[in-house]
PDB file of C-alpha atoms in Angstrom:
ATOM      1  CA  VAL A   1     -57.265 -44.577  -5.916  1.00 80.00           C
ATOM      2  CA  ARG A   2     -59.178 -46.558  -4.298  1.00 80.00           C
ATOM      3  CA  TYR A   3     -57.713 -50.122  -5.488  1.00 86.00           C
ATOM      4  CA  LEU A   4     -54.521 -48.995  -3.249  1.00 87.00           C
ATOM      5  CA  GLN A   5     -56.719 -47.301  -0.432  1.00 82.00           C
ATOM      6  CA  HIS A   6     -56.466 -50.834  -0.227  1.00 85.00           C
ATOM      7  CA  LEU A   7     -53.459 -52.408  -1.419  1.00 91.00           C
ATOM      8  CA  THR A   8     -51.665 -50.950   1.098  1.00 88.00           C
ATOM      9  CA  PRO A   9     -52.834 -52.018   4.050  1.00 87.00           C
ATOM     10  CA  GLY A  10     -52.912 -55.132   3.262  1.00 90.00           C
ATOM     11  CA  VAL A  11     -49.698 -55.555   2.475  1.00 92.00           C
ATOM     12  CA  GLN A  12     -48.286 -54.099   5.182  1.00 89.00           C
ATOM     13  CA  ILE A  13     -50.712 -55.894   7.359  1.00 91.00           C
ATOM     14  CA  TYR A  14     -49.122 -59.486   5.533  1.00 93.00           C
ATOM     15  CA  VAL A  15     -45.802 -58.304   5.661  1.00 91.00           C
ATOM     16  CA  LEU A  16     -45.877 -57.827   9.594  1.00 90.00           C
ATOM     17  CA  LEU A  17     -47.487 -61.223  10.247  1.00 92.00           C
ATOM     18  CA  ALA A  18     -44.212 -62.527   8.084  1.00 91.00           C
ATOM     19  CA  ILE A  19     -41.931 -60.650  10.293  1.00 89.00           C
ATOM     20  CA  SER A  20     -43.994 -61.856  13.352  1.00 89.00           C
ATOM     21  CA  VAL A  21     -43.256 -65.413  12.148  1.00 89.00           C
ATOM     22  CA  ASP A  22     -39.897 -65.151  11.314  1.00 87.00           C
ATOM     23  CA  ARG A  23     -39.656 -63.425  14.944  1.00 85.00           C
ATOM     24  CA  PHE A  24     -41.264 -66.531  16.643  1.00 88.00           C
ATOM     25  CA  TYR A  25     -39.195 -69.342  14.633  1.00 86.00           C
ATOM     26  CA  THR A  26     -36.039 -67.185  15.396  1.00 82.00           C
ATOM     27  CA  ILE A  27     -36.052 -67.221  19.191  1.00 81.00           C
ATOM     28  CA  VAL A  28     -38.432 -69.804  20.363  1.00 83.00           C
ATOM     29  CA  TYR A  29     -37.849 -72.492  17.515  1.00 83.00           C
ATOM     30  CA  PRO A  30     -34.215 -71.408  16.127  1.00 78.00           C
ATOM     31  CA  LEU A  31     -32.742 -74.919  15.468  1.00 77.00           C
ATOM     32  CA  SER A  32     -36.371 -75.630  13.247  1.00 76.00           C
ATOM     33  CA  PHE A  33     -36.732 -73.376  11.054  1.00 75.00           C
ATOM     34  CA  LYS A  34     -34.797 -71.021   8.464  1.00 77.00           C
ATOM     35  CA  VAL A  35     -35.650 -67.451   6.978  1.00 75.00           C
ATOM     36  CA  SER A  36     -33.608 -68.199   4.268  1.00 81.00           C
ATOM     37  CA  ARG A  37     -33.223 -65.408   1.588  1.00 84.00           C
ATOM     38  CA  GLY A  38     -35.264 -67.638  -0.574  1.00 88.00           C
ATOM     39  CA  LYS A  39     -37.497 -67.845   1.692  1.00 86.00           C
ATOM     40  CA  ALA A  40     -37.941 -64.186   2.931  1.00 87.00           C
ATOM     41  CA  LYS A  41     -38.502 -63.522  -1.163  1.00 90.00           C
ATOM     42  CA  LYS A  42     -41.427 -65.985  -1.227  1.00 91.00           C
ATOM     43  CA  MET A  43     -43.247 -64.641   2.377  1.00 91.00           C
ATOM     44  CA  ILE A  44     -42.606 -61.160   0.839  1.00 92.00           C
ATOM     45  CA  LEU A  45     -43.913 -62.035  -2.682  1.00 94.00           C
ATOM     46  CA  ALA A  46     -46.691 -64.193  -0.955  1.00 94.00           C
ATOM     47  CA  SER A  47     -47.928 -61.002   1.571  1.00 93.00           C
ATOM     48  CA  TRP A  48     -48.172 -59.307  -1.526  1.00 95.00           C
ATOM     49  CA  LEU A  49     -50.811 -61.694  -3.620  1.00 95.00           C
ATOM     50  CA  CYS A  50     -52.235 -62.102  -0.587  1.00 93.00           C
ATOM     51  CA  GLY A  51     -52.853 -57.935  -0.349  1.00 92.00           C
ATOM     52  CA  ALA A  52     -53.563 -57.756  -4.622  1.00 93.00           C
ATOM     53  CA  LEU A  53     -56.115 -60.715  -4.195  1.00 93.00           C
ATOM     54  CA  LEU A  54     -57.967 -59.306  -1.439  1.00 91.00           C
ATOM     55  CA  ALA A  55     -58.393 -56.171  -2.547  1.00 89.00           C
ATOM     56  CA  SER A  56     -59.178 -56.550  -6.455  1.00 89.00           C
ATOM     57  CA  PRO A  57     -63.094 -55.994  -5.286  1.00 88.00           C
ATOM     58  CA  ALA A  58     -62.722 -52.018  -4.627  1.00 83.00           C
ATOM     59  CA  CYS A  59     -61.539 -51.916  -9.012  1.00 83.00           C
ATOM     60  CA  PHE A  60     -65.603 -53.041  -9.687  1.00 82.00           C
ATOM     61  CA  LEU A  61     -67.630 -51.788  -6.173  1.00 79.00           C
ATOM     62  CA  HIS A  62     -66.233 -47.964  -6.257  1.00 74.00           C
ATOM     63  CA  GLY A  63     -67.717 -45.980  -8.597  1.00 68.00           C
ATOM     64  CA  SER A  64     -68.120 -42.230  -9.500  1.00 66.00           C
ATOM     65  CA  ASN A  65     -70.867 -39.779  -8.294  1.00 63.00           C
ATOM     66  CA  THR A  66     -72.410 -36.929 -10.352  1.00 61.00           C
ATOM     67  CA  ASP A  67     -69.754 -34.874  -9.986  1.00 64.00           C
ATOM     68  CA  HIS A  68     -67.344 -37.554 -11.469  1.00 61.00           C
ATOM     69  CA  HIS A  69     -64.699 -38.132  -8.303  1.00 65.00           C
ATOM     70  CA  CYS A  70     -64.399 -41.507  -6.887  1.00 67.00           C
ATOM     71  CA  ASN A  71     -66.894 -42.616  -4.339  1.00 68.00           C
ATOM     72  CA  PHE A  72     -65.156 -42.484  -0.900  1.00 68.00           C
ATOM     73  CA  PHE A  73     -66.998 -45.316   0.651  1.00 69.00           C
ATOM     74  CA  LEU A  74     -67.804 -48.905  -0.674  1.00 71.00           C
ATOM     75  CA  PRO A  75     -71.848 -48.266  -2.494  1.00 68.00           C
ATOM     76  CA  SER A  76     -74.532 -49.432   0.486  1.00 71.00           C
ATOM     77  CA  SER A  77     -75.177 -52.722  -1.183  1.00 74.00           C
ATOM     78  CA  TRP A  78     -75.148 -56.670   0.052  1.00 77.00           C
ATOM     79  CA  GLN A  79     -72.142 -56.400  -1.827  1.00 79.00           C
ATOM     80  CA  GLY A  80     -70.691 -53.200   0.011  1.00 76.00           C
ATOM     81  CA  SER A  81     -71.634 -54.762   2.715  1.00 78.00           C
ATOM     82  CA  ALA A  82     -70.064 -57.701   2.757  1.00 84.00           C
ATOM     83  CA  TYR A  83     -66.683 -56.570   0.912  1.00 84.00           C
ATOM     84  CA  SER A  84     -66.528 -54.478   4.461  1.00 83.00           C
ATOM     85  CA  ILE A  85     -66.847 -57.466   6.485  1.00 85.00           C
ATOM     86  CA  ILE A  86     -65.229 -59.471   4.880  1.00 87.00           C
ATOM     87  CA  ASP A  87     -61.859 -56.824   4.363  1.00 85.00           C
ATOM     88  CA  LEU A  88     -62.003 -56.153   8.351  1.00 87.00           C
ATOM     89  CA  LEU A  89     -61.467 -60.088   9.187  1.00 90.00           C
ATOM     90  CA  LEU A  90     -59.320 -60.524   6.169  1.00 91.00           C
ATOM     91  CA  VAL A  91     -56.911 -57.445   5.627  1.00 89.00           C
ATOM     92  CA  PHE A  92     -57.254 -56.076   9.270  1.00 89.00           C
ATOM     93  CA  LEU A  93     -58.655 -58.622  12.529  1.00 91.00           C
ATOM     94  CA  ILE A  94     -57.126 -61.914  10.976  1.00 93.00           C
ATOM     95  CA  PRO A  95     -54.111 -61.412  10.047  1.00 92.00           C
ATOM     96  CA  SER A  96     -53.871 -58.753  14.022  1.00 91.00           C
ATOM     97  CA  LEU A  97     -54.673 -61.856  16.043  1.00 93.00           C
ATOM     98  CA  PHE A  98     -52.417 -63.544  14.727  1.00 94.00           C
ATOM     99  CA  ILE A  99     -49.049 -60.830  15.563  1.00 91.00           C
ATOM    100  CA  ILE A 100     -50.432 -60.705  19.046  1.00 91.00           C
ATOM    101  CA  LEU A 101     -50.379 -63.979  19.176  1.00 92.00           C
ATOM    102  CA  PHE A 102     -46.589 -64.823  18.121  1.00 90.00           C
ATOM    103  CA  TYR A 103     -45.481 -61.620  20.346  1.00 88.00           C
ATOM    104  CA  GLN A 104     -46.842 -63.292  23.126  1.00 88.00           C
ATOM    105  CA  LYS A 105     -45.655 -66.199  22.668  1.00 88.00           C
ATOM    106  CA  VAL A 106     -42.524 -64.825  22.563  1.00 85.00           C
ATOM    107  CA  ILE A 107     -42.448 -62.337  25.228  1.00 82.00           C
ATOM    108  CA  LYS A 108     -43.319 -65.315  27.204  1.00 82.00           C
ATOM    109  CA  TYR A 109     -40.122 -67.404  26.464  1.00 81.00           C
ATOM    110  CA  ILE A 110     -38.151 -64.068  26.782  1.00 78.00           C
ATOM    111  CA  TRP A 111     -39.329 -63.715  30.212  1.00 76.00           C
ATOM    112  CA  ARG A 112     -38.789 -67.695  30.981  1.00 75.00           C
ATOM    113  CA  ILE A 113     -35.550 -66.827  30.075  1.00 69.00           C
ATOM    114  CA  GLY A 114     -34.803 -63.642  31.654  1.00 60.00           C
ATOM    115  CA  THR A 115     -36.415 -65.177  34.651  1.00 57.00           C
ATOM    116  CA  ASP A 116     -33.620 -68.179  34.956  1.00 53.00           C
ATOM    117  CA  GLY A 117     -31.164 -67.421  36.706  1.00 46.00           C
ATOM    118  CA  MET A 118     -28.527 -70.536  34.944  1.00 47.00           C
ATOM    119  CA  THR A 119     -29.750 -69.413  31.206  1.00 46.00           C
ATOM    120  CA  VAL A 120     -29.063 -65.018  32.153  1.00 43.00           C
ATOM    121  CA  ARG A 121     -25.626 -66.948  33.986  1.00 42.00           C
ATOM    122  CA  ARG A 122     -25.123 -68.509  31.293  1.00 41.00           C
ATOM    123  CA  THR A 123     -25.423 -66.425  27.923  1.00 42.00           C
ATOM    124  CA  THR A 124     -24.077 -62.788  30.385  1.00 40.00           C
ATOM    125  CA  ASN A 125     -27.488 -61.088  29.907  1.00 39.00           C
ATOM    126  CA  ILE A 126     -26.602 -60.532  26.135  1.00 41.00           C
ATOM    127  CA  VAL A 127     -28.494 -62.551  24.460  1.00 46.00           C
ATOM    128  CA  PRO A 128     -31.755 -61.901  26.232  1.00 51.00           C
ATOM    129  CA  ARG A 129     -30.977 -58.448  26.366  1.00 65.00           C
ATOM    130  CA  THR A 130     -30.130 -58.306  22.508  1.00 63.00           C
ATOM    131  CA  LYS A 131     -33.964 -59.222  21.759  1.00 64.00           C
ATOM    132  CA  VAL A 132     -35.696 -57.799  24.207  1.00 70.00           C
ATOM    133  CA  LYS A 133     -34.554 -54.957  22.217  1.00 73.00           C
ATOM    134  CA  THR A 134     -35.804 -56.331  18.395  1.00 73.00           C
ATOM    135  CA  ILE A 135     -38.897 -57.208  20.175  1.00 76.00           C
ATOM    136  CA  LYS A 136     -39.536 -53.800  21.378  1.00 79.00           C
ATOM    137  CA  MET A 137     -39.334 -52.553  18.132  1.00 80.00           C
ATOM    138  CA  PHE A 138     -41.303 -54.443  16.192  1.00 81.00           C
ATOM    139  CA  LEU A 139     -43.697 -54.537  19.036  1.00 83.00           C
ATOM    140  CA  MET A 140     -44.089 -50.164  18.322  1.00 84.00           C
ATOM    141  CA  LEU A 141     -43.664 -51.116  14.296  1.00 82.00           C
ATOM    142  CA  ASN A 142     -47.125 -53.450  14.512  1.00 84.00           C
ATOM    143  CA  SER A 143     -49.068 -51.121  17.678  1.00 86.00           C
ATOM    144  CA  MET A 144     -48.418 -48.040  15.466  1.00 85.00           C
ATOM    145  CA  PHE A 145     -49.360 -49.913  12.007  1.00 86.00           C
ATOM    146  CA  LEU A 146     -52.387 -51.049  13.981  1.00 86.00           C
ATOM    147  CA  LEU A 147     -53.515 -48.193  16.315  1.00 87.00           C
ATOM    148  CA  SER A 148     -53.450 -45.729  12.758  1.00 86.00           C
ATOM    149  CA  TRP A 149     -55.546 -47.717  10.385  1.00 87.00           C
ATOM    150  CA  LEU A 150     -57.913 -49.221  12.572  1.00 86.00           C
ATOM    151  CA  PRO A 151     -60.186 -46.194  12.005  1.00 85.00           C
ATOM    152  CA  PHE A 152     -59.740 -46.662   8.168  1.00 82.00           C
ATOM    153  CA  PHE A 153     -60.777 -50.008   8.464  1.00 83.00           C
ATOM    154  CA  THR A 154     -63.864 -49.562  11.166  1.00 82.00           C
ATOM    155  CA  VAL A 155     -65.213 -46.536   8.795  1.00 80.00           C
ATOM    156  CA  GLN A 156     -65.442 -48.899   5.655  1.00 76.00           C
ATOM    157  CA  LEU A 157     -68.143 -50.299   7.397  1.00 76.00           C
ATOM    158  CA  TRP A 158     -69.881 -46.689   7.583  1.00 72.00           C
ATOM    159  CA  HIS A 159     -72.263 -45.683   4.208  1.00 62.00           C
ATOM    160  CA  PRO A 160     -73.519 -42.498   4.282  1.00 57.00           C
ATOM    161  CA  GLN A 161     -76.550 -40.436   2.674  1.00 51.00           C
ATOM    162  CA  GLU A 162     -76.359 -37.546   0.458  1.00 49.00           C
ATOM    163  CA  THR A 163     -77.222 -35.490   3.008  1.00 51.00           C
ATOM    164  CA  ASP A 164     -74.065 -35.523   4.413  1.00 62.00           C
ATOM    165  CA  TYR A 165     -71.874 -37.093   1.792  1.00 61.00           C
ATOM    166  CA  ARG A 166     -69.834 -34.446   2.169  1.00 68.00           C
ATOM    167  CA  LYS A 167     -68.672 -33.921   5.268  1.00 70.00           C
ATOM    168  CA  SER A 168     -68.543 -37.304   6.307  1.00 72.00           C
ATOM    169  CA  SER A 169     -66.530 -37.706   3.045  1.00 74.00           C
ATOM    170  CA  LEU A 170     -63.888 -35.175   4.928  1.00 80.00           C
ATOM    171  CA  LEU A 171     -63.982 -37.092   7.577  1.00 80.00           C
ATOM    172  CA  PHE A 172     -62.651 -39.864   5.886  1.00 79.00           C
ATOM    173  CA  LEU A 173     -60.216 -37.742   4.082  1.00 81.00           C
ATOM    174  CA  ALA A 174     -58.823 -36.793   7.337  1.00 85.00           C
ATOM    175  CA  ILE A 175     -58.996 -40.586   9.019  1.00 84.00           C
ATOM    176  CA  THR A 176     -57.037 -42.703   5.263  1.00 82.00           C
ATOM    177  CA  TRP A 177     -54.410 -39.250   5.903  1.00 85.00           C
ATOM    178  CA  ILE A 178     -53.543 -40.436   9.047  1.00 85.00           C
ATOM    179  CA  SER A 179     -53.831 -44.031   8.744  1.00 84.00           C
ATOM    180  CA  PHE A 180     -51.389 -43.265   5.660  1.00 82.00           C
ATOM    181  CA  SER A 181     -49.160 -41.067   8.166  1.00 83.00           C
ATOM    182  CA  SER A 182     -48.057 -44.878  10.137  1.00 81.00           C
ATOM    183  CA  SER A 183     -45.542 -45.429   7.304  1.00 80.00           C
ATOM    184  CA  ALA A 184     -43.780 -42.086   8.414  1.00 81.00           C
ATOM    185  CA  SER A 185     -43.344 -43.030  12.117  1.00 80.00           C
ATOM    186  CA  LYS A 186     -41.392 -46.335  10.755  1.00 80.00           C
ATOM    187  CA  PRO A 187     -38.166 -44.335   9.966  1.00 82.00           C
ATOM    188  CA  THR A 188     -38.241 -42.780  13.582  1.00 82.00           C
ATOM    189  CA  LEU A 189     -38.960 -46.476  15.042  1.00 81.00           C
ATOM    190  CA  TYR A 190     -35.963 -47.964  12.725  1.00 81.00           C
ATOM    191  CA  SER A 191     -33.274 -45.221  13.855  1.00 82.00           C
ATOM    192  CA  ILE A 192     -34.305 -45.334  16.898  1.00 81.00           C
ATOM    193  CA  TYR A 193     -33.954 -49.044  17.445  1.00 79.00           C
ATOM    194  CA  ASN A 194     -31.580 -50.241  15.289  1.00 78.00           C
ATOM    195  CA  ALA A 195     -28.396 -48.797  15.033  1.00 80.00           C
ATOM    196  CA  ASN A 196     -27.226 -50.929  11.379  1.00 81.00           C
ATOM    197  CA  PHE A 197     -30.127 -48.967  10.516  1.00 82.00           C
ATOM    198  CA  ARG A 198     -28.880 -45.577  11.958  1.00 83.00           C
ATOM    199  CA  ARG A 199     -25.503 -46.882  10.684  1.00 84.00           C
ATOM    200  CA  GLY A 200     -27.135 -47.610   6.922  1.00 84.00           C
ATOM    201  CA  MET A 201     -28.555 -43.439   6.909  1.00 81.00           C
ATOM    202  CA  LYS A 202     -24.823 -41.926   7.990  1.00 80.00           C
ATOM    203  CA  GLU A 203     -23.756 -44.280   4.922  1.00 79.00           C
ATOM    204  CA  THR A 204     -25.997 -42.868   3.220  1.00 78.00           C
ATOM    205  CA  PHE A 205     -25.631 -38.993   4.000  1.00 76.00           C
ATOM    206  CA  CYS A 206     -22.080 -39.029   4.228  1.00 74.00           C
ATOM    207  CA  MET A 207     -21.831 -40.032   1.102  1.00 64.00           C
ATOM    208  CA  SER A 208     -23.816 -37.729   0.250  1.00 56.00           C
ATOM    209  CA  ALA A 209     -21.451 -34.688   1.097  1.00 55.00           C
ATOM    210  CA  MET A 210     -18.767 -36.062   1.710  1.00 54.00           C
ATOM    211  CA  LYS A 211     -17.795 -34.674   4.938  1.00 53.00           C
ATOM    212  CA  CYS A 212     -17.164 -37.565   6.598  1.00 51.00           C
ATOM    213  CA  TYR A 213     -14.353 -38.548   4.895  1.00 47.00           C
ATOM    214  CA  ARG A 214     -12.860 -35.138   6.399  1.00 48.00           C
ATOM    215  CA  SER A 215     -13.266 -36.256   9.851  1.00 48.00           C
ATOM    216  CA  ASN A 216     -12.173 -39.145  12.515  1.00 45.00           C
ATOM    217  CA  ALA A 217     -16.328 -38.608  13.875  1.00 47.00           C
ATOM    218  CA  TYR A 218     -17.571 -41.234  11.136  1.00 46.00           C
ATOM    219  CA  THR A 219     -15.771 -44.390   9.481  1.00 49.00           C
ATOM    220  CA  ILE A 220     -18.566 -46.708   7.114  1.00 49.00           C
ATOM    221  CA  THR A 221     -18.149 -49.826   7.012  1.00 53.00           C
ATOM    222  CA  THR A 222     -15.915 -52.028   4.439  1.00 52.00           C
ATOM    223  CA  SER A 223     -19.135 -54.618   4.392  1.00 54.00           C
ATOM    224  CA  SER A 224     -21.560 -51.657   2.505  1.00 54.00           C
ATOM    225  CA  ARG A 225     -22.076 -51.656  -0.739  1.00 58.00           C
ATOM    226  CA  ILE A 226     -21.374 -48.235  -0.793  1.00 53.00           C
ATOM    227  CA  ALA A 227     -18.399 -48.661   0.864  1.00 53.00           C
ATOM    228  CA  LYS A 228     -17.156 -51.673  -2.314  1.00 54.00           C
ATOM    229  CA  LYS A 229     -18.533 -49.619  -4.824  1.00 57.00           C
ATOM    230  CA  ASN A 230     -15.719 -46.457  -3.586  1.00 52.00           C
ATOM    231  CA  HIS A 231     -12.982 -49.181  -3.173  1.00 48.00           C
ATOM    232  CA  VAL A 232     -12.931 -48.237   0.677  1.00 45.00           C
TER     233      VAL A 232
END
């Protein structure tokens, strides 16, 4: 249980870091680096491997108390303190700084394009607007993730005494729920900023209800897997 709690944010933040690298090179250096399907798979695999490796000490450090329940907190020993600090640095702070750095460069580049009159006229203002919308979505996703998981990594540095262990465990449980609730916000943000996501959700729900074929309000995309399967 504790291993999965450490694995989940680690994998997510390294995937977000990989997305920020992709956005940076796609927008700032579009000709020097292109993320193909093979490269994307390698980046996702590397994110999972890094997250699994950095979360592995949790399997050995977390124990159980006299009631045979998993301890909420790391042990108040030098091993527990060292892992708390390493986990905070390698899984949260350092990747967060790189994510902020990449997006800062992307925003600076987009702002320079938007203020360049010749570039705007040449692109009729379509490309900068599309880029800005995409970056806004990823900025919102990263902000929600970082703000919701910051209390979790902060409380890992805390080693409460046995006298207030029950109250502190309830607080940690609430913080854990807040942290994991960040995943619930992602579909909402994707539906707001991404038309392809909305179209895919419509296809999914329409195919389950079969109502879209009885009306002309929505046309399924012919390139989707659902369309090919049903010979649309």
